[in-house]
CSV table of C-alpha atoms and ligand atoms in Angstrom, one decimal:
chain,number,residue,atom,x,y,z
A,5,MET,CA,0.0,0.0,0.0
A,6,PRO,CA,1.4,3.4,-0.9
A,7,ALA,CA,1.7,6.0,1.9
A,8,PRO,CA,-0.6,9.0,1.7
A,9,LEU,CA,0.8,11.6,-0.8
A,10,THR,CA,-0.3,14.9,-2.3
A,11,HIS,CA,-0.3,15.1,-6.0
A,12,ILE,CA,1.3,17.9,-8.1
A,13,GLU,CA,1.0,18.7,-11.8
A,14,THR,CA,3.5,17.6,-14.4
A,15,SER,CA,5.0,20.1,-16.8
A,16,PRO,CA,3.6,19.6,-20.3
A,17,ASP,CA,6.8,19.4,-22.4
A,18,LEU,CA,10.2,17.9,-21.9
A,19,PRO,CA,12.8,20.7,-22.5
A,20,ALA,CA,15.3,20.2,-25.3
A,21,ALA,CA,18.0,21.7,-23.1
A,22,ALA,CA,18.6,22.6,-19.4
A,23,ASP,CA,21.3,24.0,-17.2
A,24,ALA,CA,20.9,21.1,-14.9
A,25,VAL,CA,18.8,17.9,-14.9
A,26,VAL,CA,17.9,16.3,-11.6
A,27,ILE,CA,17.1,12.5,-11.8
A,28,GLY,CA,14.8,11.5,-9.0
A,29,GLY,CA,12.0,13.4,-7.4
A,30,GLY,CA,12.3,12.4,-3.8
A,31,ILE,CA,13.1,15.0,-1.1
A,32,ILE,CA,16.7,15.1,-2.1
A,33,GLY,CA,16.1,15.7,-5.8
A,34,SER,CA,13.3,18.2,-5.2
A,35,PHE,CA,15.4,20.3,-2.8
A,36,THR,CA,18.4,20.1,-5.1
A,37,ALA,CA,16.3,21.3,-8.1
A,38,TYR,CA,14.7,24.1,-6.0
A,39,TYR,CA,18.1,25.5,-4.8
A,40,LEU,CA,19.5,25.3,-8.4
A,41,ALA,CA,16.5,27.2,-9.7
A,42,LYS,CA,16.8,29.8,-7.0
A,43,ARG,CA,20.3,30.6,-8.5
A,44,GLY,CA,18.6,31.3,-11.8
A,45,MET,CA,19.4,28.0,-13.5
A,46,LYS,CA,17.0,26.3,-15.9
A,47,VAL,CA,16.3,23.0,-14.1
A,48,ALA,CA,14.4,19.9,-15.2
A,49,LEU,CA,13.3,17.4,-12.4
A,50,LEU,CA,12.7,13.9,-13.7
A,51,GLU,CA,10.7,11.4,-11.7
A,52,LYS,CA,9.9,7.9,-13.1
A,53,GLY,CA,6.7,7.7,-10.9
A,54,ARG,CA,5.3,10.4,-8.7
A,55,ILE,CA,7.1,13.1,-6.8
A,56,GLY,CA,7.8,11.8,-3.3
A,57,ALA,CA,6.2,8.4,-3.8
A,58,GLU,CA,9.1,6.2,-2.7
A,59,GLN,CA,11.1,6.7,0.6
A,60,SER,CA,10.3,10.4,0.9
A,61,SER,CA,6.6,9.8,1.7
A,62,ARG,CA,7.0,6.6,3.6
A,63,ASN,CA,9.2,7.8,6.4
A,64,TRP,CA,8.4,9.0,10.0
A,65,GLY,CA,9.1,12.6,9.3
A,66,TRP,CA,11.8,13.2,11.9
A,67,CYS,CA,14.2,16.1,11.3
A,68,ARG,CA,16.7,15.5,14.0
A,69,GLN,CA,20.2,16.4,15.2
A,70,GLN,CA,19.7,14.2,18.2
A,71,ASN,CA,22.1,11.2,18.0
A,72,ARG,CA,23.4,12.1,14.5
A,73,ASP,CA,26.8,10.9,13.5
A,74,ALA,CA,29.5,13.7,13.8
A,75,ARG,CA,29.9,13.6,10.0
A,76,GLU,CA,26.2,14.4,9.4
A,77,LEU,CA,25.5,16.7,12.3
A,78,PRO,CA,26.5,20.0,10.6
A,79,MET,CA,24.1,19.2,7.7
A,80,ALA,CA,21.3,18.3,10.1
A,81,THR,CA,21.7,21.6,12.0
A,82,LYS,CA,21.7,23.6,8.8
A,83,SER,CA,18.7,21.7,7.5
A,84,LEU,CA,16.5,22.6,10.5
A,85,ASP,CA,17.1,26.3,9.6
A,86,LEU,CA,16.5,25.7,5.9
A,87,TRP,CA,13.2,23.8,6.6
A,88,GLU,CA,12.0,27.0,8.4
A,89,ARG,CA,13.3,29.3,5.8
A,90,PHE,CA,11.8,27.3,2.9
A,91,GLY,CA,8.3,27.7,4.4
A,92,ALA,CA,8.8,31.4,5.0
A,93,GLU,CA,10.3,32.2,1.5
A,94,THR,CA,7.9,30.1,-0.6
A,95,GLY,CA,4.6,30.0,1.4
A,96,GLU,CA,4.6,26.3,0.8
A,97,ASN,CA,3.6,24.0,3.7
A,98,THR,CA,5.9,21.1,4.4
A,99,GLY,CA,4.4,20.6,7.9
A,100,PHE,CA,7.7,21.4,9.5
A,101,ARG,CA,7.8,22.5,13.1
A,102,ARG,CA,10.4,22.4,15.9
A,103,CYS,CA,8.3,20.4,18.3
A,104,GLY,CA,11.4,18.9,20.0
A,105,LEU,CA,12.0,15.1,20.2
A,106,LEU,CA,11.5,13.1,23.3
A,107,ASN,CA,13.4,9.8,23.9
A,108,LEU,CA,12.6,7.7,27.0
A,109,SER,CA,14.5,4.6,28.2
A,110,ASP,CA,15.0,2.2,31.1
A,111,SER,CA,18.3,1.0,29.8
A,112,GLU,CA,21.4,2.4,31.5
A,113,GLN,CA,23.4,1.5,28.4
A,114,GLU,CA,21.1,3.5,26.1
A,115,LEU,CA,21.1,6.4,28.5
A,116,ALA,CA,24.9,6.4,28.7
A,117,THR,CA,25.1,6.5,24.9
A,118,TRP,CA,22.7,9.5,24.8
A,119,ALA,CA,24.8,11.2,27.5
A,120,ARG,CA,28.0,10.7,25.5
A,121,TRP,CA,26.3,12.2,22.4
A,122,ARG,CA,25.1,15.1,24.5
A,123,ASP,CA,28.7,15.8,25.6
A,124,PHE,CA,29.9,15.7,22.0
A,125,ALA,CA,27.0,17.8,20.8
A,126,ARG,CA,27.9,20.5,23.3
A,127,THR,CA,31.3,20.9,21.6
A,128,VAL,CA,29.6,21.9,18.4
A,129,GLY,CA,26.9,24.1,20.0
A,130,VAL,CA,24.0,21.8,19.8
A,131,THR,CA,21.8,21.7,22.9
A,132,THR,CA,20.1,18.6,24.1
A,133,HIS,CA,18.8,17.8,27.7
A,134,MET,CA,19.4,14.6,29.5
A,135,LEU,CA,16.3,13.9,31.7
A,136,SER,CA,16.4,12.5,35.2
A,137,ALA,CA,14.0,9.7,36.1
A,138,ALA,CA,11.5,12.2,37.5
A,139,GLU,CA,11.7,14.5,34.5
A,140,ALA,CA,11.5,11.6,32.0
A,141,SER,CA,8.5,10.1,33.9
A,142,GLU,CA,6.8,13.6,33.9
A,143,ARG,CA,7.4,14.2,30.2
A,144,GLY,CA,6.3,10.7,29.4
A,145,ARG,CA,3.2,10.8,31.7
A,146,VAL,CA,0.9,9.7,28.9
A,147,THR,CA,2.5,6.2,29.4
A,148,ARG,CA,1.4,6.2,33.1
A,149,ARG,CA,4.6,4.5,34.2
A,150,PRO,CA,8.0,5.6,35.6
A,151,TRP,CA,11.1,5.8,33.3
A,152,ARG,CA,14.7,5.6,34.3
A,153,GLY,CA,15.7,8.6,32.2
A,154,GLY,CA,15.5,10.2,28.8
A,155,VAL,CA,16.6,12.9,26.5
A,156,PHE,CA,14.8,15.9,25.0
A,157,SER,CA,16.2,17.8,22.0
A,158,PRO,CA,14.2,21.1,22.0
A,159,THR,CA,15.4,22.4,18.6
A,160,ASP,CA,14.6,19.3,16.6
A,161,GLY,CA,11.3,18.8,14.8
A,162,ILE,CA,9.2,17.0,12.3
A,163,ALA,CA,7.9,17.7,8.8
A,164,ASP,CA,5.0,16.0,7.0
A,165,PRO,CA,6.2,13.3,4.5
A,166,THR,CA,2.7,13.4,2.8
A,167,HIS,CA,3.3,17.0,1.7
A,168,ALA,CA,7.0,17.8,1.8
A,169,ALA,CA,8.5,16.7,-1.5
A,170,PRO,CA,5.5,17.8,-3.5
A,171,ALA,CA,5.6,21.2,-1.8
A,172,VAL,CA,9.2,21.6,-2.7
A,173,ALA,CA,8.6,20.6,-6.3
A,174,ARG,CA,5.7,23.1,-6.5
A,175,ALA,CA,8.1,25.8,-5.3
A,176,LEU,CA,10.4,24.7,-8.1
A,177,LEU,CA,7.6,25.1,-10.7
A,178,LYS,CA,7.0,28.7,-9.4
A,179,LEU,CA,10.6,29.5,-10.0
A,180,GLY,CA,10.3,28.4,-13.7
A,181,GLY,CA,11.7,24.9,-13.3
A,182,THR,CA,9.9,21.9,-14.9
A,183,VAL,CA,8.7,18.7,-13.3
A,184,HIS,CA,8.4,15.5,-15.3
A,185,GLN,CA,6.6,12.6,-13.6
A,186,GLY,CA,6.2,9.3,-15.3
A,187,CYS,CA,9.5,10.0,-17.0
A,188,ALA,CA,12.5,7.8,-16.2
A,189,ALA,CA,16.1,8.8,-17.0
A,190,ARG,CA,17.6,5.8,-18.8
A,191,GLY,CA,21.2,7.1,-18.9
A,192,ILE,CA,23.5,9.9,-19.8
A,193,GLU,CA,25.5,10.9,-22.9
A,194,ALA,CA,29.0,12.3,-23.0
A,195,ALA,CA,30.9,14.2,-25.6
A,196,GLY,CA,34.6,15.3,-25.4
A,197,GLY,CA,34.9,13.6,-22.0
A,198,LYS,CA,32.1,15.6,-20.5
A,199,LEU,CA,28.5,15.0,-19.8
A,200,SER,CA,26.4,16.3,-22.7
A,201,GLY,CA,22.9,15.0,-22.1
A,202,VAL,CA,20.4,12.9,-20.1
A,203,VAL,CA,18.5,10.3,-22.1
A,204,THR,CA,14.9,9.8,-20.8
A,205,GLU,CA,12.1,7.6,-22.0
A,206,LYS,CA,10.5,10.7,-23.6
A,207,GLY,CA,13.6,12.1,-25.3
A,208,THR,CA,17.0,13.5,-24.6
A,209,ILE,CA,17.7,16.7,-22.7
A,210,ARG,CA,21.0,18.5,-23.6
A,211,THR,CA,22.8,19.5,-20.5
A,212,GLN,CA,26.3,19.6,-19.0
A,213,ARG,CA,25.1,18.9,-15.4
A,214,ALA,CA,23.1,15.9,-14.1
A,215,ILE,CA,22.4,15.0,-10.5
A,216,LEU,CA,21.5,11.4,-9.7
A,217,ALA,CA,19.1,11.5,-6.6
A,218,GLY,CA,17.6,8.2,-7.4
A,219,GLY,CA,17.3,6.7,-3.9
A,220,ALA,CA,17.3,3.0,-3.9
A,221,TRP,CA,17.8,2.9,-7.7
A,222,ALA,CA,21.1,4.8,-7.7
A,223,SER,CA,23.5,1.9,-7.6
A,224,SER,CA,22.0,0.1,-10.6
A,225,PHE,CA,22.0,3.4,-12.5
A,226,CYS,CA,25.6,4.0,-11.7
A,227,ARG,CA,26.5,0.4,-12.8
A,228,GLN,CA,25.4,1.3,-16.3
A,229,LEU,CA,28.1,4.0,-16.3
A,230,GLY,CA,30.8,1.8,-14.9
A,231,VAL,CA,30.6,3.5,-11.5
A,232,ARG,CA,30.7,1.2,-8.4
A,233,PHE,CA,28.4,2.6,-5.7
A,234,PRO,CA,27.9,0.1,-2.8
A,235,GLN,CA,24.3,0.4,-1.7
A,236,ALA,CA,21.9,-1.9,0.1
A,237,THR,CA,18.3,-1.6,1.2
A,238,VAL,CA,16.3,-2.7,4.3
A,239,ARG,CA,12.5,-3.0,4.0
A,240,GLN,CA,10.8,-1.3,6.9
A,241,THR,CA,7.1,-1.3,7.8
A,242,VAL,CA,5.2,1.6,9.3
A,243,LEU,CA,1.5,2.1,10.1
A,244,SER,CA,-0.7,5.0,10.8
A,245,VAL,CA,-3.6,5.2,13.3
A,246,ALA,CA,-6.4,7.6,13.9
A,247,SER,CA,-5.4,8.8,17.3
A,248,ASN,CA,-7.0,12.2,17.6
A,249,THR,CA,-6.0,12.9,21.1
A,250,LYS,CA,-4.1,16.0,22.2
A,251,ALA,CA,-2.8,14.2,25.3
A,252,LEU,CA,0.0,12.5,23.3
A,253,PRO,CA,3.3,14.2,22.6
A,254,ASP,CA,4.0,15.0,19.0
A,255,VAL,CA,7.0,12.7,19.0
A,256,LEU,CA,8.1,9.9,21.3
A,257,TYR,CA,10.9,7.3,20.9
A,258,THR,CA,11.2,4.3,23.1
A,259,ALA,CA,13.2,1.1,22.2
A,260,GLY,CA,9.9,-0.8,21.9
A,261,VAL,CA,8.0,1.6,19.6
A,262,ALA,CA,8.1,5.1,18.4
A,263,PHE,CA,5.3,7.4,17.3
A,264,THR,CA,5.0,10.7,15.5
A,265,ARG,CA,2.0,13.0,15.1
A,266,ARG,CA,0.9,13.3,11.4
A,267,GLY,CA,-0.4,16.3,9.6
A,268,ASP,CA,-3.9,14.6,9.5
A,269,GLY,CA,-3.9,14.5,13.3
A,270,GLY,CA,-3.3,10.8,13.6
A,271,HIS,CA,0.0,9.1,14.4
A,272,THR,CA,2.7,7.2,12.5
A,273,LEU,CA,3.9,4.1,14.5
A,274,ALA,CA,7.0,2.1,14.0
A,275,ILE,CA,9.7,0.0,15.6
A,276,SER,CA,13.0,1.7,15.3
A,277,GLY,CA,15.6,-0.3,13.2
A,278,ARG,CA,13.3,-3.3,12.7
A,279,GLY,CA,13.4,-4.4,9.1
A,280,ARG,CA,13.7,-7.2,6.6
A,281,VAL,CA,16.6,-7.7,4.2
A,282,ASP,CA,15.4,-9.0,0.9
A,283,PRO,CA,18.2,-11.0,-0.8
A,284,THR,CA,19.1,-9.5,-4.2
A,285,PRO,CA,22.0,-9.9,-6.7
A,286,GLN,CA,23.2,-6.4,-5.6
A,287,LEU,CA,23.1,-7.3,-2.0
A,288,LEU,CA,25.4,-10.3,-2.7
A,289,ARG,CA,27.7,-8.1,-4.8
A,290,PHE,CA,28.3,-5.7,-2.0
A,291,SER,CA,27.8,-8.1,1.0
A,292,THR,CA,31.4,-7.9,2.3
A,293,GLN,CA,31.2,-4.1,2.5
A,294,PHE,CA,27.9,-4.2,4.4
A,295,LEU,CA,29.0,-6.8,6.9
A,296,PRO,CA,30.0,-4.3,9.6
A,297,MET,CA,26.7,-2.5,9.2
A,298,PHE,CA,24.6,-5.7,9.3
A,299,LEU,CA,26.6,-7.1,12.2
A,300,ARG,CA,25.9,-4.0,14.3
A,301,ARG,CA,22.2,-4.1,13.5
A,302,TRP,CA,21.5,-7.8,13.2
A,303,ARG,CA,19.3,-8.0,16.3
A,304,SER,CA,16.6,-6.0,14.6
A,305,LEU,CA,16.9,-7.4,11.1
A,306,ALA,CA,15.3,-10.5,9.6
A,307,PRO,CA,15.6,-12.2,6.2
A,308,GLY,CA,13.0,-11.1,3.7
A,309,GLY,CA,11.7,-12.6,0.5
A,310,MET,CA,12.0,-12.4,-3.2
A,311,GLY,CA,10.2,-9.0,-3.5
A,312,GLY,CA,13.5,-7.3,-3.8
A,313,VAL,CA,14.4,-9.3,-6.9
A,314,ARG,CA,11.0,-8.8,-8.5
A,315,SER,CA,11.0,-5.1,-8.1
A,316,GLY,CA,14.2,-4.8,-10.1
A,317,HIS,CA,15.9,-2.0,-8.2
A,318,GLU,CA,18.9,-4.2,-7.2
A,319,GLY,CA,19.4,-6.1,-10.4
A,320,LEU,CA,22.8,-6.4,-12.1
A,321,SER,CA,21.5,-6.3,-15.7
A,322,ARG,CA,22.8,-3.8,-18.2
A,323,TRP,CA,20.1,-1.9,-20.0
A,324,ARG,CA,19.9,-0.1,-23.3
A,325,LEU,CA,19.0,3.5,-23.7
A,326,ASP,CA,16.5,2.8,-26.6
A,327,ARG,CA,14.4,0.2,-24.7
A,328,PRO,CA,12.3,0.3,-21.5
A,329,THR,CA,14.4,-0.2,-18.4
A,330,PRO,CA,13.6,-1.8,-15.1
A,331,MET,CA,12.6,1.7,-13.8
A,332,GLU,CA,9.8,1.9,-16.3
A,333,ARG,CA,8.5,-1.5,-15.2
A,334,MET,CA,8.4,-0.4,-11.6
A,335,ARG,CA,7.2,3.2,-11.4
A,336,ILE,CA,6.8,3.2,-7.7
A,337,LEU,CA,8.7,0.8,-5.3
A,338,ASP,CA,5.8,-0.3,-3.0
A,339,PRO,CA,7.2,-3.3,-1.2
A,340,ALA,CA,5.2,-5.8,0.8
A,341,VAL,CA,4.0,-4.9,4.3
A,342,ASP,CA,5.4,-7.1,7.0
A,343,GLU,CA,2.1,-8.1,8.8
A,344,THR,CA,4.0,-9.5,11.8
A,345,THR,CA,5.5,-6.1,12.3
A,346,VAL,CA,2.1,-4.3,12.0
A,347,GLN,CA,0.6,-6.5,14.7
A,348,LEU,CA,3.6,-6.2,17.0
A,349,THR,CA,3.9,-2.4,16.6
A,350,TYR,CA,0.2,-2.0,17.3
A,351,ALA,CA,0.4,-4.3,20.4
A,352,ARG,CA,3.4,-2.5,21.7
A,353,VAL,CA,1.9,1.0,21.3
A,354,VAL,CA,-1.3,0.0,23.1
A,355,LYS,CA,0.8,-1.5,25.9
A,356,LEU,CA,2.8,1.7,26.1
A,357,ILE,CA,-0.2,4.1,25.9
A,358,PRO,CA,-3.3,2.4,27.0
A,359,GLU,CA,-5.3,5.4,25.9
A,360,LEU,CA,-4.7,4.2,22.3
A,361,GLU,CA,-6.5,0.9,22.9
A,362,GLY,CA,-9.0,0.3,20.0
A,363,CYS,CA,-7.7,3.1,17.8
A,364,ALA,CA,-8.2,2.3,14.1
A,365,ILE,CA,-5.3,1.4,11.9
A,366,THR,CA,-5.8,3.8,8.9
A,367,ALA,CA,-2.9,2.5,6.7
A,368,ALA,CA,0.2,0.4,6.7
A,369,TRP,CA,3.0,0.6,4.2
A,370,SER,CA,6.7,-0.4,3.7
A,371,GLY,CA,9.7,1.4,2.2
A,372,TYR,CA,13.1,0.3,1.2
A,373,VAL,CA,15.6,2.3,3.2
A,374,ASP,CA,18.7,2.8,1.0
A,375,SER,CA,22.0,2.7,2.8
A,376,THR,CA,25.8,3.0,2.2
A,377,PRO,CA,28.2,0.8,4.1
A,378,ASP,CA,29.1,3.5,6.6
A,379,GLY,CA,25.6,5.0,7.0
A,380,VAL,CA,26.5,8.4,5.6
A,381,PRO,CA,25.2,9.5,2.2
A,382,GLY,CA,27.3,9.6,-1.0
A,383,ILE,CA,27.3,13.1,-2.4
A,384,GLY,CA,29.8,14.4,-4.9
A,385,GLU,CA,30.9,14.6,-8.5
A,386,ILE,CA,32.0,11.3,-9.9
A,387,PRO,CA,35.6,11.4,-11.0
A,388,GLY,CA,35.9,10.5,-14.7
A,389,ILE,CA,32.4,11.9,-15.5
A,390,PRO,CA,32.7,15.7,-15.2
A,391,GLY,CA,29.2,17.1,-14.6
A,392,PHE,CA,27.7,14.0,-13.1
A,393,VAL,CA,26.9,14.3,-9.4
A,394,LEU,CA,25.8,11.4,-7.2
A,395,ALA,CA,23.5,12.1,-4.3
A,396,ALA,CA,22.1,8.9,-2.7
A,397,GLY,CA,22.5,6.4,0.1
A,398,PHE,CA,20.9,8.6,2.7
A,399,SER,CA,20.8,5.6,5.1
A,400,GLY,CA,17.5,6.3,6.9
A,401,HIS,CA,18.2,10.0,7.6
A,402,GLY,CA,17.6,11.7,4.2
A,403,PHE,CA,14.2,13.3,4.9
A,404,GLY,CA,15.4,15.5,7.8
A,405,ILE,CA,18.6,16.5,6.1
A,406,GLY,CA,16.9,17.0,2.7
A,407,PRO,CA,17.2,20.8,2.6
A,408,GLY,CA,20.8,20.8,3.7
A,409,ALA,CA,21.8,18.1,1.3
A,410,GLY,CA,19.9,19.8,-1.6
A,411,HIS,CA,21.6,23.0,-0.8
A,412,LEU,CA,25.1,21.4,-0.7
A,413,ILE,CA,24.5,19.6,-4.0
A,414,ALA,CA,23.4,22.9,-5.6
A,415,ASP,CA,26.6,24.5,-4.2
A,416,ILE,CA,28.7,21.7,-5.7
A,417,VAL,CA,26.9,21.9,-9.1
A,418,SER,CA,27.0,25.7,-9.3
A,419,GLY,CA,30.5,26.1,-7.8
A,420,ALA,CA,29.3,28.2,-4.8
A,421,VAL,CA,30.9,28.1,-1.4
A,422,PRO,CA,29.5,24.9,0.1
A,423,ILE,CA,27.1,25.2,3.0
A,424,VAL,CA,28.9,22.5,4.9
A,425,ASP,CA,32.2,20.7,4.3
A,426,PRO,CA,31.5,18.3,1.5
A,427,ARG,CA,34.4,16.0,2.1
A,428,PRO,CA,32.9,13.5,4.5
A,429,TYR,CA,30.3,12.7,1.9
A,430,HIS,CA,32.3,12.2,-1.2
A,431,PRO,CA,31.6,8.8,-2.9
A,432,SER,CA,35.3,8.2,-3.5
A,433,ARG,CA,35.6,7.0,0.1
A,434,PHE,CA,33.8,3.8,-0.9
A,435,ALA,CA,36.8,2.8,-3.0
A,436,ASP,CA,39.3,3.7,-0.3
A,437,SER,CA,38.0,1.4,2.4
A,438,ALA,CA,36.0,-1.8,2.3
A,439,TRP,CA,35.4,-1.5,6.1
A,440,GLY,CA,34.2,2.1,6.5
A,441,LYS,CA,33.4,3.5,9.9
A,442,VAL,CA,29.7,2.7,10.5
A,443,ALA,CA,27.8,5.7,11.7
A,444,ASP,CA,27.9,5.8,15.5
A,445,PHE,CA,24.2,6.5,16.1
B,23,LIG,C1,10.1,3.6,7.0
B,23,LIG,C2,11.1,4.7,6.8
B,23,LIG,C3,11.2,5.6,7.9
B,23,LIG,C4,12.2,6.7,7.7
B,23,LIG,N1,12.2,7.6,8.7
B,23,LIG,C5,13.0,8.7,8.5
B,23,LIG,C6,12.9,9.8,9.4
B,23,LIG,O1,12.1,9.9,10.4
B,23,LIG,N2,13.7,10.9,9.2
B,23,LIG,C7,14.6,10.9,8.1
B,23,LIG,O2,15.4,11.9,8.0
B,23,LIG,N3,14.6,9.9,7.2
B,23,LIG,C8,13.8,8.8,7.4
B,23,LIG,N4,13.8,7.8,6.5
B,23,LIG,C9,14.7,7.9,5.3
B,23,LIG,C10,14.3,8.9,4.3
B,23,LIG,O3,12.9,8.7,3.9
B,23,LIG,C11,15.2,8.8,3.1
B,23,LIG,O4,16.5,8.9,3.4
B,23,LIG,C12,14.9,9.9,2.1
B,23,LIG,O5,13.5,10.0,1.8
B,23,LIG,C13,15.7,9.7,0.8
B,23,LIG,O6,15.3,10.6,-0.2
B,23,LIG,P1,15.7,10.4,-1.7
B,23,LIG,O7,15.2,11.6,-2.4
B,23,LIG,O8,17.2,10.2,-1.7
B,23,LIG,O9,15.1,9.0,-2.1
B,23,LIG,P2,13.6,8.7,-2.5
B,23,LIG,O10,12.6,9.4,-1.7
B,23,LIG,O11,13.5,7.2,-2.6
B,23,LIG,O12,13.5,9.3,-4.0
B,23,LIG,C14,14.2,8.8,-5.1
B,23,LIG,C15,13.3,9.0,-6.3
B,23,LIG,O13,14.1,8.7,-7.5
B,23,LIG,C16,13.2,8.2,-8.5
B,23,LIG,N5,14.1,7.6,-9.5
B,23,LIG,C17,15.0,6.6,-9.3
B,23,LIG,N6,15.7,6.4,-10.4
B,23,LIG,C18,15.1,7.2,-11.4
B,23,LIG,C19,15.4,7.4,-12.7
B,23,LIG,N7,16.4,6.8,-13.4
B,23,LIG,N8,14.6,8.4,-13.4
B,23,LIG,C20,13.7,9.1,-12.7
B,23,LIG,N9,13.4,8.9,-11.4
B,23,LIG,C21,14.1,8.0,-10.8
B,23,LIG,C22,12.4,7.2,-7.6
B,23,LIG,O14,11.1,6.9,-8.3
B,23,LIG,C23,12.1,8.0,-6.3
B,23,LIG,O15,10.9,8.7,-6.3
B,23,LIG,C24,12.9,6.8,6.6
B,23,LIG,C25,12.8,5.9,5.5
B,23,LIG,C26,11.8,4.9,5.6
B,23,LIG,C27,11.6,3.9,4.4
């Protein structure tokens, strides 16, 4: 089942030429295209299905600095400001607000990890408050039980995945950019050692700059160009309930279950980290590089099924530019819901918050979370293909850092001073080390 998603219009004609072409209309591609258009560039945004229909509408909506890896924290901090600024400068509603994030725990180990992160965050000017048992129990009073401790990050927030990517794409249209849904990019053309065009199922756009923000499809696209981009996906299941009660906090994380208030007044429920790994040819190809990541997270992962092979995003086949590609056969990755997870999540939330007993499940959906071996995205121009910039592998954090990532990518493409240091993100690190440092948090 797809997650709820607002619809936006498609531009009538594919342009013959553009200053930049963005491949993939998730939150990353949409923000990238928006920031490029703001600099006066003529931008075309290509989306094989619908804007935001894959990961970017299926996530929880958290925009957090809390517990971010040191490499990603500067981008997370900038993103929170950019979410706010985007709403103010465009009048578009992404549902963003700094409601603060509340984490509660009974585990000394978990609390010690959060305290270590708090100490590190202080050194870079990010404020987060460790909560005593009394404070945690008070903030978590809706659970009607005592807690050993917790953490509250007051400057973090949430945006609404149903509206965010379409809102950004709409802002792009207002700036004169074009949005092409149902239009897959099949590949790129090069002339004189430089990128010269993007080939789509509806024709070729002449351009010297292309950004691949293709989410879970990025590695197989790169493979067509002879570029090795190690990427793996985990299938996670989420559900929404009609919970119209003001007594619940907007956001609450516990190890058992987490919930987030939705724009429609209900809540999104999920179990953090829990997912299934669907075996695919691509997973086998990159398995050694992903071992450290999977070893660290194995307790919450279970083997999946053949859905990953059937959907085609992790195939190893080579495709031709004059024939339909796997992306045209799978317009929207809509993986199977894990029913066991739906039941378990619901049971856990009702146990945690008895007030939710009997609330109706309004929807359930799954999404493939695309990840790199070290849990930090790959962003940067690909050596050997001047003009071709990769921006994928957002490893379960891409929604919240979407504005900062889009801004950084636009900086790289337009040669502006980068909003954050781009070096920790460059994809060349995947070639340097097979055993990258897995993100700490
Ligand atoms: C269950 C779940 C919970 C999550 N929770 C959070 C959270 O709370 N906070 C957070 O920050 N992140 C979260 N994430 C992660 C976050 O959703 C992703 O990191 C982010 O949405 C990635 O954005 P993207 O634009 O890179 O990818 P996507 O949203 O997947 O978009 C990529 C798009 O590219 C298109 N595409 C691919 N190839 C082509 C092509 N060749 N031509 C045209 N179009 C193409 C696809 O159709 C797709 O729409 C969660 C993810 C899931 C699944």
